[in-house]
Tab-separated table of C-alpha atoms and ligand atoms in Angstrom:
chain	number	residue	atom	x	y	z
A	1	MET	CA	-35.333	-23.740	43.311
A	2	ALA	CA	-37.472	-20.877	41.976
A	3	GLU	CA	-37.185	-19.043	38.668
A	4	ILE	CA	-37.913	-15.334	39.048
A	5	VAL	CA	-38.214	-13.294	35.867
A	6	VAL	CA	-38.452	-9.508	35.522
A	7	ILE	CA	-39.383	-8.064	32.119
A	8	GLY	CA	-38.390	-4.486	31.313
A	9	ALA	CA	-34.933	-3.102	32.158
A	10	GLY	CA	-35.940	0.527	32.590
A	11	LEU	CA	-36.281	2.525	35.786
A	12	SER	CA	-38.566	0.130	37.650
A	13	GLY	CA	-37.263	-3.179	36.221
A	14	THR	CA	-33.591	-2.437	36.945
A	15	LEU	CA	-34.324	-1.420	40.543
A	16	MET	CA	-36.618	-4.457	40.828
A	17	ALA	CA	-33.784	-6.793	39.866
A	18	TYR	CA	-31.419	-5.121	42.369
A	19	GLU	CA	-33.960	-5.345	45.205
A	20	LEU	CA	-34.790	-8.972	44.461
A	21	VAL	CA	-31.169	-10.170	44.788
A	22	PRO	CA	-31.075	-10.093	48.627
A	23	GLN	CA	-34.451	-11.878	48.750
A	24	LEU	CA	-33.242	-14.945	46.858
A	25	ARG	CA	-32.163	-18.248	48.350
A	26	LYS	CA	-28.885	-19.734	47.044
A	27	GLU	CA	-30.669	-22.056	44.661
A	28	ASP	CA	-33.020	-19.456	43.079
A	29	ARG	CA	-32.357	-17.831	39.721
A	30	LEU	CA	-33.188	-14.274	38.701
A	31	THR	CA	-33.526	-13.277	35.030
A	32	LEU	CA	-33.978	-9.753	33.712
A	33	VAL	CA	-35.372	-9.398	30.189
A	34	GLY	CA	-34.765	-6.060	28.468
A	35	GLU	CA	-35.046	-4.802	24.914
A	36	SER	CA	-31.412	-3.710	24.898
A	37	SER	CA	-28.473	-3.709	27.312
A	38	VAL	CA	-28.637	0.077	27.678
A	39	PHE	CA	-30.489	1.825	30.516
A	40	HIS	CA	-31.374	5.472	30.047
A	41	PHE	CA	-32.555	7.881	32.706
A	42	VAL	CA	-35.955	9.001	31.349
A	43	PRO	CA	-36.320	12.127	33.597
A	44	SER	CA	-33.263	13.661	31.842
A	45	ASN	CA	-34.754	13.308	28.344
A	46	PRO	CA	-36.076	16.915	28.283
A	47	TRP	CA	-32.489	18.123	28.906
A	48	VAL	CA	-31.270	16.014	25.956
A	49	ALA	CA	-33.946	17.607	23.747
A	50	ILE	CA	-32.762	21.090	24.670
A	51	GLY	CA	-29.063	20.193	24.305
A	52	TRP	CA	-28.207	20.435	28.027
A	53	ARG	CA	-27.211	16.747	28.053
A	54	LYS	CA	-25.758	14.481	25.404
A	55	LYS	CA	-27.442	11.093	25.003
A	56	PRO	CA	-24.425	9.046	26.271
A	57	GLU	CA	-24.347	11.116	29.482
A	58	ILE	CA	-27.647	9.596	30.641
A	59	GLU	CA	-27.069	6.048	29.372
A	60	ILE	CA	-25.544	3.061	31.170
A	61	ASP	CA	-24.695	-0.349	29.719
A	62	LEU	CA	-26.091	-2.801	32.270
A	63	THR	CA	-24.206	-5.887	31.081
A	64	LYS	CA	-21.352	-5.718	33.620
A	65	VAL	CA	-23.406	-4.768	36.650
A	66	MET	CA	-25.928	-7.557	35.985
A	67	LYS	CA	-23.085	-10.069	35.657
A	68	ARG	CA	-21.515	-8.840	38.883
A	69	LYS	CA	-24.831	-9.261	40.681
A	70	ASN	CA	-25.356	-12.733	39.199
A	71	ILE	CA	-28.519	-11.693	37.360
A	72	ARG	CA	-29.074	-13.455	34.041
A	73	PHE	CA	-29.608	-10.629	31.554
A	74	ILE	CA	-31.443	-11.265	28.282
A	75	THR	CA	-31.629	-8.319	25.896
A	76	ALA	CA	-33.731	-9.762	23.059
A	77	GLY	CA	-37.047	-8.447	24.497
A	78	ALA	CA	-40.199	-10.326	25.514
A	79	LYS	CA	-42.587	-11.103	22.671
A	80	ARG	CA	-45.539	-12.316	24.750
A	81	VAL	CA	-46.381	-13.343	28.270
A	82	HIS	CA	-48.297	-16.657	28.524
A	83	PRO	CA	-49.665	-16.548	32.072
A	84	ASP	CA	-51.568	-19.849	31.811
A	85	GLU	CA	-48.296	-21.600	31.000
A	86	ASN	CA	-46.041	-19.572	33.364
A	87	ARG	CA	-43.880	-18.749	30.372
A	88	VAL	CA	-42.425	-15.677	28.678
A	89	GLU	CA	-41.865	-15.981	24.959
A	90	ILE	CA	-38.720	-14.107	23.858
A	91	GLU	CA	-38.353	-12.262	20.535
A	92	ASP	CA	-35.545	-14.634	19.455
A	93	GLY	CA	-37.969	-17.596	19.517
A	94	SER	CA	-36.868	-19.007	22.885
A	95	SER	CA	-39.003	-19.172	26.042
A	96	ILE	CA	-38.347	-18.690	29.755
A	97	ALA	CA	-40.402	-20.500	32.371
A	98	TYR	CA	-41.053	-18.677	35.648
A	99	ASP	CA	-42.359	-19.331	39.121
A	100	TYR	CA	-42.714	-15.597	39.769
A	101	LEU	CA	-42.912	-12.906	37.111
A	102	VAL	CA	-42.584	-9.133	37.570
A	103	ILE	CA	-43.816	-7.008	34.666
A	104	ALA	CA	-41.959	-3.661	34.471
A	105	THR	CA	-42.396	-2.850	30.792
A	106	GLY	CA	-43.343	0.837	31.130
A	107	PRO	CA	-45.583	2.478	28.520
A	108	ASP	CA	-46.335	1.857	24.881
A	109	LEU	CA	-46.540	5.350	23.390
A	110	ALA	CA	-49.909	5.731	21.621
A	111	PHE	CA	-48.866	8.230	18.919
A	112	ASP	CA	-51.046	6.425	16.366
A	113	GLU	CA	-54.241	7.535	18.170
A	114	ILE	CA	-54.016	11.073	16.717
A	115	ALA	CA	-53.222	11.837	13.082
A	116	GLY	CA	-49.847	13.566	12.772
A	117	LEU	CA	-48.765	13.014	16.407
A	118	GLY	CA	-45.229	11.952	17.299
A	119	PRO	CA	-41.762	11.622	15.768
A	120	ASN	CA	-43.170	9.808	12.711
A	121	GLY	CA	-45.662	12.660	12.317
A	122	HIS	CA	-45.125	16.345	12.968
A	123	THR	CA	-44.480	16.684	16.721
A	124	GLN	CA	-41.457	15.912	18.882
A	125	SER	CA	-41.381	13.634	21.940
A	126	VAL	CA	-39.193	13.382	25.068
A	127	CYS	CA	-40.530	9.998	26.197
A	128	HIS	CA	-37.551	8.048	24.863
A	129	VAL	CA	-33.946	9.184	24.664
A	130	GLU	CA	-33.893	8.512	20.878
A	131	HIS	CA	-36.908	10.830	20.489
A	132	ALA	CA	-35.214	13.430	22.676
A	133	ALA	CA	-32.066	13.334	20.515
A	134	GLU	CA	-34.240	13.862	17.393
A	135	ALA	CA	-36.123	16.651	19.184
A	136	HIS	CA	-32.790	18.354	19.799
A	137	ASP	CA	-31.802	18.261	16.109
A	138	ALA	CA	-35.215	19.744	15.265
A	139	PHE	CA	-34.752	22.400	17.975
A	140	GLU	CA	-31.439	23.528	16.491
A	141	ARG	CA	-33.115	23.834	13.059
A	142	PHE	CA	-35.956	25.777	14.696
A	143	CYS	CA	-33.560	28.237	16.349
A	144	ALA	CA	-32.139	29.135	12.941
A	145	ALA	CA	-35.658	30.162	11.830
A	146	PRO	CA	-37.779	30.779	14.962
A	147	GLY	CA	-41.590	30.911	15.040
A	148	PRO	CA	-44.480	29.722	17.241
A	149	ILE	CA	-44.074	26.770	19.634
A	150	ILE	CA	-46.692	24.430	21.108
A	151	VAL	CA	-45.883	22.231	24.119
A	152	GLY	CA	-48.236	20.023	26.099
A	153	ALA	CA	-49.965	16.668	26.302
A	154	VAL	CA	-52.831	15.071	24.393
A	155	GLN	CA	-56.102	13.613	25.668
A	156	GLY	CA	-55.611	10.454	27.747
A	157	ALA	CA	-52.044	11.418	28.697
A	158	SER	CA	-51.016	10.716	32.281
A	159	CYS	CA	-47.596	12.308	32.484
A	160	PHE	CA	-47.824	16.112	32.740
A	161	GLY	CA	-44.751	17.131	34.766
A	162	PRO	CA	-42.370	16.666	31.791
A	163	ALA	CA	-44.652	18.798	29.560
A	164	TYR	CA	-44.478	21.749	32.004
A	165	GLU	CA	-40.755	21.160	32.454
A	166	PHE	CA	-40.181	21.200	28.723
A	167	ALA	CA	-42.160	24.421	28.203
A	168	PHE	CA	-40.171	26.175	30.942
A	169	ILE	CA	-36.722	24.922	29.931
A	170	LEU	CA	-37.465	25.858	26.299
A	171	ASP	CA	-38.336	29.358	27.500
A	172	THR	CA	-35.086	29.513	29.522
A	173	GLU	CA	-32.972	28.325	26.566
A	174	LEU	CA	-34.683	30.678	24.077
A	175	ARG	CA	-33.986	33.603	26.412
A	176	LYS	CA	-30.332	32.511	26.675
A	177	ARG	CA	-30.158	32.565	22.875
A	178	SER	CA	-31.905	35.998	22.815
A	179	ILE	CA	-34.622	34.778	20.431
A	180	ARG	CA	-37.474	34.386	22.928
A	181	ASP	CA	-39.073	37.597	21.548
A	182	GLN	CA	-39.615	35.839	18.197
A	183	VAL	CA	-41.422	32.828	19.715
A	184	PRO	CA	-45.120	32.896	20.695
A	185	MET	CA	-45.655	29.875	22.980
A	186	THR	CA	-48.864	27.947	23.786
A	187	PHE	CA	-49.289	25.182	26.368
A	188	VAL	CA	-52.028	22.706	25.344
A	189	THR	CA	-53.328	20.206	27.911
A	190	PRO	CA	-56.354	17.974	28.595
A	191	GLU	CA	-56.074	18.819	32.326
A	192	PRO	CA	-59.199	20.581	33.672
A	193	TYR	CA	-56.943	23.303	35.098
A	194	ILE	CA	-53.255	24.219	34.993
A	195	GLY	CA	-51.333	22.340	37.684
A	196	HIS	CA	-53.861	19.474	37.958
A	197	LEU	CA	-51.072	17.073	36.868
A	198	GLY	CA	-53.470	14.119	36.757
A	199	LEU	CA	-53.537	14.324	40.566
A	200	ASP	CA	-56.122	17.065	41.151
A	201	GLY	CA	-53.159	19.293	41.997
A	202	VAL	CA	-50.587	18.967	44.749
A	203	GLY	CA	-50.412	21.758	47.313
A	204	ASP	CA	-50.934	24.918	45.285
A	205	THR	CA	-49.559	23.718	41.936
A	206	LYS	CA	-52.489	25.529	40.243
A	207	THR	CA	-51.338	28.976	41.357
A	208	LEU	CA	-47.618	28.166	41.095
A	209	LEU	CA	-47.744	26.867	37.534
A	210	GLU	CA	-50.296	29.408	36.266
A	211	SER	CA	-48.182	32.250	37.591
A	212	GLU	CA	-45.047	30.706	36.061
A	213	LEU	CA	-46.755	30.412	32.648
A	214	ARG	CA	-47.952	34.034	32.931
A	215	ASP	CA	-44.497	35.265	33.992
A	216	ARG	CA	-42.951	33.565	30.983
A	217	HIS	CA	-45.598	34.762	28.500
A	218	ILE	CA	-46.832	31.277	27.707
A	219	LYS	CA	-50.548	31.122	26.812
A	220	TRP	CA	-52.494	28.006	27.703
A	221	ILE	CA	-55.532	25.958	26.716
A	222	THR	CA	-56.953	23.501	29.254
A	223	ASN	CA	-59.657	20.836	28.651
A	224	ALA	CA	-58.024	20.526	25.240
A	225	ARG	CA	-58.665	17.734	22.764
A	226	VAL	CA	-56.189	17.539	19.889
A	227	LYS	CA	-58.074	16.598	16.717
A	228	SER	CA	-55.199	16.374	14.238
A	229	ILE	CA	-51.740	17.708	13.554
A	230	GLU	CA	-50.495	19.001	10.222
A	231	PRO	CA	-46.822	19.833	9.486
A	232	ASP	CA	-47.298	23.434	10.639
A	233	ALA	CA	-50.577	23.596	12.616
A	234	MET	CA	-52.549	21.803	15.335
A	235	GLU	CA	-56.358	21.491	15.380
A	236	VAL	CA	-57.454	21.810	19.012
A	237	GLU	CA	-60.923	21.712	20.577
A	238	GLU	CA	-61.627	23.208	23.974
A	239	VAL	CA	-64.223	21.008	25.663
A	240	ALA	CA	-66.829	22.220	28.190
A	241	GLU	CA	-67.670	20.253	31.352
A	242	ASP	CA	-70.784	18.777	29.672
A	243	GLY	CA	-68.629	17.407	26.834
A	244	THR	CA	-69.681	19.973	24.214
A	245	VAL	CA	-67.050	21.778	22.170
A	246	ARG	CA	-66.653	25.340	23.480
A	247	LYS	CA	-64.148	26.503	20.880
A	248	SER	CA	-62.121	25.078	17.976
A	249	GLU	CA	-58.761	26.527	17.097
A	250	ARG	CA	-56.095	25.959	14.485
A	251	ILE	CA	-52.803	26.875	16.148
A	252	PRO	CA	-49.776	27.351	13.904
A	253	PHE	CA	-46.376	26.067	15.024
A	254	ASN	CA	-42.790	25.776	13.835
A	255	TYR	CA	-41.896	23.404	16.683
A	256	ALA	CA	-44.176	21.257	18.872
A	257	MET	CA	-43.604	18.700	21.634
A	258	MET	CA	-46.713	16.818	22.763
A	259	LEU	CA	-46.726	13.923	25.241
A	260	PRO	CA	-48.877	11.029	23.994
A	261	ALA	CA	-51.336	8.853	25.886
A	262	PHE	CA	-49.823	5.657	27.259
A	263	ARG	CA	-51.061	2.078	26.984
A	264	GLY	CA	-49.664	-1.367	27.816
A	265	VAL	CA	-46.901	-2.815	25.607
A	266	PRO	CA	-47.805	-5.467	22.973
A	267	ALA	CA	-46.173	-8.275	25.023
A	268	VAL	CA	-49.000	-7.980	27.596
A	269	HIS	CA	-51.801	-6.019	25.906
A	270	GLY	CA	-55.093	-7.898	25.604
A	271	ILE	CA	-54.382	-10.773	27.994
A	272	GLU	CA	-57.682	-11.431	29.665
A	273	LYS	CA	-57.682	-11.010	33.471
A	274	LEU	CA	-54.076	-9.776	33.417
A	275	THR	CA	-54.688	-6.384	31.794
A	276	ASN	CA	-57.369	-3.696	31.617
A	277	PRO	CA	-58.715	-2.533	28.209
A	278	ARG	CA	-55.756	-0.113	27.772
A	279	GLY	CA	-53.303	-2.963	28.371
A	280	PHE	CA	-52.226	-1.885	31.875
A	281	ILE	CA	-51.664	-4.643	34.444
A	282	ALA	CA	-54.324	-5.010	37.154
A	283	VAL	CA	-52.767	-5.268	40.620
A	284	ASP	CA	-54.010	-5.644	44.186
A	285	LYS	CA	-52.675	-3.763	47.201
A	286	TYR	CA	-49.587	-6.008	47.192
A	287	GLN	CA	-48.735	-5.196	43.510
A	288	ARG	CA	-49.923	-8.685	42.552
A	289	ASN	CA	-52.318	-9.528	39.751
A	290	PRO	CA	-55.596	-10.741	41.294
A	291	ALA	CA	-56.101	-13.504	38.677
A	292	TYR	CA	-52.508	-14.693	38.227
A	293	GLN	CA	-51.126	-14.545	41.731
A	294	ASN	CA	-47.530	-15.322	40.756
A	295	ILE	CA	-47.418	-12.203	38.559
A	296	PHE	CA	-46.554	-8.781	39.984
A	297	ALA	CA	-46.303	-5.448	38.166
A	298	VAL	CA	-44.409	-2.231	38.914
A	299	GLY	CA	-44.024	1.170	37.242
A	300	VAL	CA	-45.955	2.829	34.450
A	301	CYS	CA	-47.398	-0.514	33.236
A	302	VAL	CA	-49.641	-0.711	36.366
A	303	ALA	CA	-53.382	0.089	36.013
A	304	ILE	CA	-54.514	3.019	38.195
A	305	PRO	CA	-57.971	4.622	37.737
A	306	PRO	CA	-58.204	8.415	37.166
A	307	VAL	CA	-58.608	10.630	40.269
A	308	GLY	CA	-62.040	11.790	39.094
A	309	PRO	CA	-64.160	12.652	36.067
A	310	SER	CA	-62.898	15.326	33.654
A	311	ALA	CA	-64.241	16.797	30.401
A	312	VAL	CA	-61.301	15.285	28.495
A	313	PRO	CA	-59.637	12.031	29.650
A	314	VAL	CA	-56.712	12.625	32.037
A	315	GLY	CA	-54.669	9.741	33.480
A	316	VAL	CA	-52.793	9.428	36.777
A	317	PRO	CA	-48.982	9.756	36.575
A	318	LYS	CA	-46.729	7.076	37.988
A	319	THR	CA	-43.831	9.038	39.363
A	320	GLY	CA	-40.372	7.825	40.385
A	321	PHE	CA	-40.705	7.555	44.164
A	322	MET	CA	-44.159	5.997	43.823
A	323	ILE	CA	-42.600	3.426	41.482
A	324	GLU	CA	-39.799	2.772	43.973
A	325	SER	CA	-42.421	2.049	46.638
A	326	MET	CA	-44.045	-0.491	44.276
A	327	VAL	CA	-40.612	-2.087	43.716
A	328	THR	CA	-39.768	-2.384	47.427
A	329	ALA	CA	-43.158	-3.900	48.288
A	330	THR	CA	-42.895	-6.391	45.410
A	331	ALA	CA	-39.358	-7.473	46.341
A	332	GLN	CA	-40.414	-8.033	49.960
A	333	ASN	CA	-43.545	-9.924	48.907
A	334	ILE	CA	-41.661	-12.244	46.566
A	335	GLY	CA	-39.067	-12.729	49.328
A	336	ALA	CA	-41.891	-13.678	51.712
A	337	LEU	CA	-43.321	-16.186	49.218
A	338	LEU	CA	-39.873	-17.749	48.704
A	339	ALA	CA	-39.601	-18.110	52.482
A	340	GLY	CA	-42.978	-19.890	52.566
A	341	LYS	CA	-44.821	-16.893	54.057
A	342	LYS	CA	-47.729	-14.800	52.785
A	343	VAL	CA	-47.530	-11.490	50.958
A	344	ALA	CA	-48.042	-8.615	53.424
A	345	TRP	CA	-46.081	-5.619	52.131
A	346	GLN	CA	-48.115	-2.727	50.762
A	347	PRO	CA	-46.561	0.208	48.876
A	348	THR	CA	-47.442	3.733	50.012
A	349	TRP	CA	-47.566	5.162	46.455
A	350	ASN	CA	-46.211	8.412	47.937
A	351	ALA	CA	-45.024	10.930	45.345
A	352	ILE	CA	-42.035	13.236	45.644
A	353	CYS	CA	-41.324	15.146	42.468
A	354	LEU	CA	-38.947	17.793	41.203
A	355	ALA	CA	-40.034	19.675	38.063
A	356	ASP	CA	-37.174	21.656	36.568
A	357	PHE	CA	-37.659	25.048	34.872
A	358	GLY	CA	-34.020	25.472	33.846
A	359	ASP	CA	-33.346	28.317	36.276
A	360	SER	CA	-35.730	27.313	39.086
A	361	GLY	CA	-38.411	24.654	39.534
A	362	VAL	CA	-41.286	23.263	41.576
A	363	ALA	CA	-41.018	20.482	44.135
A	364	PHE	CA	-44.005	18.628	45.482
A	365	VAL	CA	-44.767	15.932	48.005
A	366	ALA	CA	-48.057	14.036	47.869
A	367	GLN	CA	-48.601	11.403	50.552
A	368	PRO	CA	-50.274	9.375	49.250
A	369	GLN	CA	-50.225	10.316	45.563
A	370	ILE	CA	-54.011	9.875	45.233
A	371	PRO	CA	-56.132	12.378	47.274
A	372	PRO	CA	-57.266	12.776	50.027
A	373	ARG	CA	-53.736	13.079	51.400
A	374	ASN	CA	-51.860	13.273	54.668
A	375	VAL	CA	-49.195	15.520	53.117
A	376	ASN	CA	-50.054	17.877	50.232
A	377	TRP	CA	-47.162	20.290	49.691
A	378	SER	CA	-45.552	22.159	46.811
A	379	SER	CA	-42.939	24.895	46.647
A	380	LYS	CA	-40.985	26.874	44.055
A	381	GLY	CA	-37.334	27.934	44.074
A	382	SER	CA	-33.991	27.905	42.269
A	383	TRP	CA	-32.865	25.140	44.648
A	384	VAL	CA	-35.168	22.727	42.739
A	385	HIS	CA	-33.069	23.058	39.556
A	386	LEU	CA	-29.906	22.200	41.513
A	387	ALA	CA	-31.642	19.373	43.387
A	388	LYS	CA	-32.761	17.825	40.100
A	389	ILE	CA	-29.200	17.843	38.740
A	390	ALA	CA	-27.944	16.267	41.989
A	391	PHE	CA	-30.706	13.647	41.836
A	392	GLU	CA	-29.805	12.693	38.253
A	393	LYS	CA	-26.150	12.123	39.227
A	394	TYR	CA	-27.164	10.219	42.353
A	395	PHE	CA	-29.634	7.970	40.520
A	396	LEU	CA	-27.225	7.140	37.683
A	397	ARG	CA	-24.594	6.256	40.305
A	398	LYS	CA	-27.055	3.889	42.015
A	399	ILE	CA	-27.788	2.136	38.712
A	400	ARG	CA	-24.075	1.869	37.829
A	401	ARG	CA	-23.260	0.412	41.261
A	402	GLY	CA	-26.196	-1.965	41.337
A	403	GLU	CA	-27.808	-0.399	44.417
A	404	SER	CA	-31.470	0.362	44.862
A	405	GLU	CA	-31.548	2.191	48.182
A	406	PRO	CA	-28.196	2.892	49.877
A	407	PHE	CA	-28.364	3.098	53.692
A	408	TYR	CA	-27.971	6.928	53.704
A	409	GLU	CA	-31.032	7.296	51.437
A	410	ARG	CA	-33.040	5.089	53.793
A	411	PHE	CA	-31.762	7.095	56.764
A	412	LEU	CA	-32.735	10.425	55.160
A	413	MET	CA	-36.197	9.198	54.163
A	414	GLU	CA	-36.818	7.911	57.678
A	415	LYS	CA	-35.806	11.300	59.108
A	416	LEU	CA	-38.205	13.032	56.705
A	417	ASN	CA	-40.890	10.472	57.575
A	418	ILE	CA	-41.383	9.598	53.881
A	419	LYS	CA	-42.101	5.901	53.655
A	420	LYS	CA	-42.226	3.400	50.801
A	421	ILE	CA	-44.049	0.692	52.742
A	422	LYS	CA	-47.393	0.933	54.541
A	423	GLU	CA	-47.322	-2.275	56.497
A	424	SER	CA	-44.960	-5.147	56.795
A	425	ALA	CA	-45.319	-8.778	57.805
B	1	LIG	C1	-40.032	12.455	29.796
B	1	LIG	C2	-40.362	11.917	31.157
B	1	LIG	C3	-39.810	12.538	32.272
B	1	LIG	C4	-40.111	12.055	33.555
B	1	LIG	N1	-39.579	12.700	34.627
B	1	LIG	C5	-39.864	12.265	35.865
B	1	LIG	C6	-39.319	12.923	37.003
B	1	LIG	O1	-38.593	13.906	36.870
B	1	LIG	N2	-39.633	12.455	38.226
B	1	LIG	C7	-40.451	11.379	38.380
B	1	LIG	O2	-40.714	10.979	39.516
B	1	LIG	N3	-40.977	10.716	37.335
B	1	LIG	C8	-40.708	11.139	36.081
B	1	LIG	N4	-41.235	10.464	35.012
B	1	LIG	C9	-42.167	9.329	35.247
B	1	LIG	C10	-41.455	7.976	35.496
B	1	LIG	O3	-40.555	8.095	36.571
B	1	LIG	C11	-40.704	7.476	34.255
B	1	LIG	O4	-41.587	7.350	33.179
B	1	LIG	C12	-40.040	6.102	34.489
B	1	LIG	O5	-39.097	5.892	33.470
B	1	LIG	C13	-41.028	4.959	34.517
B	1	LIG	O6	-40.350	3.754	34.785
B	1	LIG	P1	-40.821	2.366	34.150
B	1	LIG	O7	-39.808	1.366	34.560
B	1	LIG	O8	-42.231	2.123	34.474
B	1	LIG	O9	-40.752	2.600	32.579
B	1	LIG	P2	-39.438	2.774	31.702
B	1	LIG	O10	-38.376	3.472	32.454
B	1	LIG	O11	-39.922	3.360	30.421
B	1	LIG	O12	-38.944	1.294	31.454
B	1	LIG	C14	-39.668	0.331	30.751
B	1	LIG	C15	-38.664	-0.600	30.112
B	1	LIG	O13	-39.342	-1.745	29.620
B	1	LIG	C16	-38.756	-2.094	28.390
B	1	LIG	N5	-39.691	-2.938	27.626
B	1	LIG	C17	-40.841	-2.577	27.028
B	1	LIG	N6	-41.391	-3.623	26.409
B	1	LIG	C18	-40.575	-4.668	26.645
B	1	LIG	C19	-40.600	-6.024	26.245
B	1	LIG	N7	-41.577	-6.519	25.484
B	1	LIG	N8	-39.604	-6.837	26.644
B	1	LIG	C20	-38.585	-6.356	27.410
B	1	LIG	N9	-38.506	-5.082	27.803
B	1	LIG	C21	-39.495	-4.243	27.422
B	1	LIG	C22	-38.434	-0.765	27.732
B	1	LIG	O14	-37.448	-0.915	26.738
B	1	LIG	C23	-37.939	0.038	28.936
B	1	LIG	O15	-36.555	-0.113	29.108
B	1	LIG	C24	-40.966	10.931	33.709
B	1	LIG	C25	-41.524	10.336	32.581
B	1	LIG	C26	-41.230	10.809	31.315
B	1	LIG	C27	-41.854	10.146	30.119
């Protein structure tokens, strides 16, 4: 018998558990360790912050579905991984031994790296549904007494799509409330240019997103380093290519949402040979840690180097479809190992993304996500807003039903020639 343990019951960990079930032999046991029994659909957090969704609408209690699928579900959270002992220490003092471990713990949000950043400081966040709910309360207070807004991401951030989305849906909502004329907006980002997205752009995201910002009267600062944040103002430096400071600005705000840099969660951070200095898990082309070969990692917790040098640090995003390709490859590889074979399944890391603007949006396809690419396409239209709503409903249904990839999704992806797996055994 083999013990397979997945830690993290978010987007990647939940799908990971579902995809592992068909790989198991009768005698194997699968355990999922989460921090709570509730799954929330992270891509909908910006809508919660604006009031377009209520928190319960994007949450699912996983207890029943895990039971139905015969997955042992522990919700006390992992305290520490002990890779030399093949053991996960749980927050309640117990331990779980494993033969194969999948780490799917997502990001630790590094708000503490900048004074005044984050929900305990002076800016809002949409990274967690609790933050998004708080951001919504603050938004309602803001609308009663409007003023300047800052939206963006800080140095070292790797997730830029939600920052653009949030700026555009804020603009849409403020126009609906007829108070947009009282709100100067600034987009602040470490990206070397608008639309870089940590990916050196996809298709013509530079032109598309610049023109959208211009159309909506949103000013921007690129190559930005946030120095500190006070209750009503942000100190921002614009950095030149040679690293010198081109300009320093103090930008006032009544409401600000800034995405933080990510790092690995405390349960894995600082484990020699398992993680890089930021606490992300090192993986090979099979999603397996090179030092501890019975440990795999999927999702935002995976270490990926930046696409190239930039004046201010900019990370690479780990987007949903890319994560799903990591999950499928990992499930197949663990299945192969259980069957006495070798790992052979490589994820494509293809990215398909929908960024919502509230009334329209931008879609892009990057195959693979890291350039140079075979497919490098982006497009704008009102259909993207509708597609994003449909995707949310579809994804939540998959999670509720305990499915990772229904046959019709596989069929559609095959028709579109968008693959999750590069090679198979
Ligand atoms: C606001 C936002 C919007 C996004 N929108 C999109 C989008 O539209 N499209 C797209 O493709 N991508 C999007 N992404 C990127 C990506 O798809 C999401 O971040 C996705 O949630 C990442 O999945 P994950 O499983 O790696 O992390 P998460 O979904 O964050 O899951 C990690 C889980 O691990 C748990 N955990 C952490 N530590 C422990 C521990 N010690 N023990 C047990 N459990 C632990 C956490 O509680 C959490 O449930 C978005 C990201 C953000 C932040």
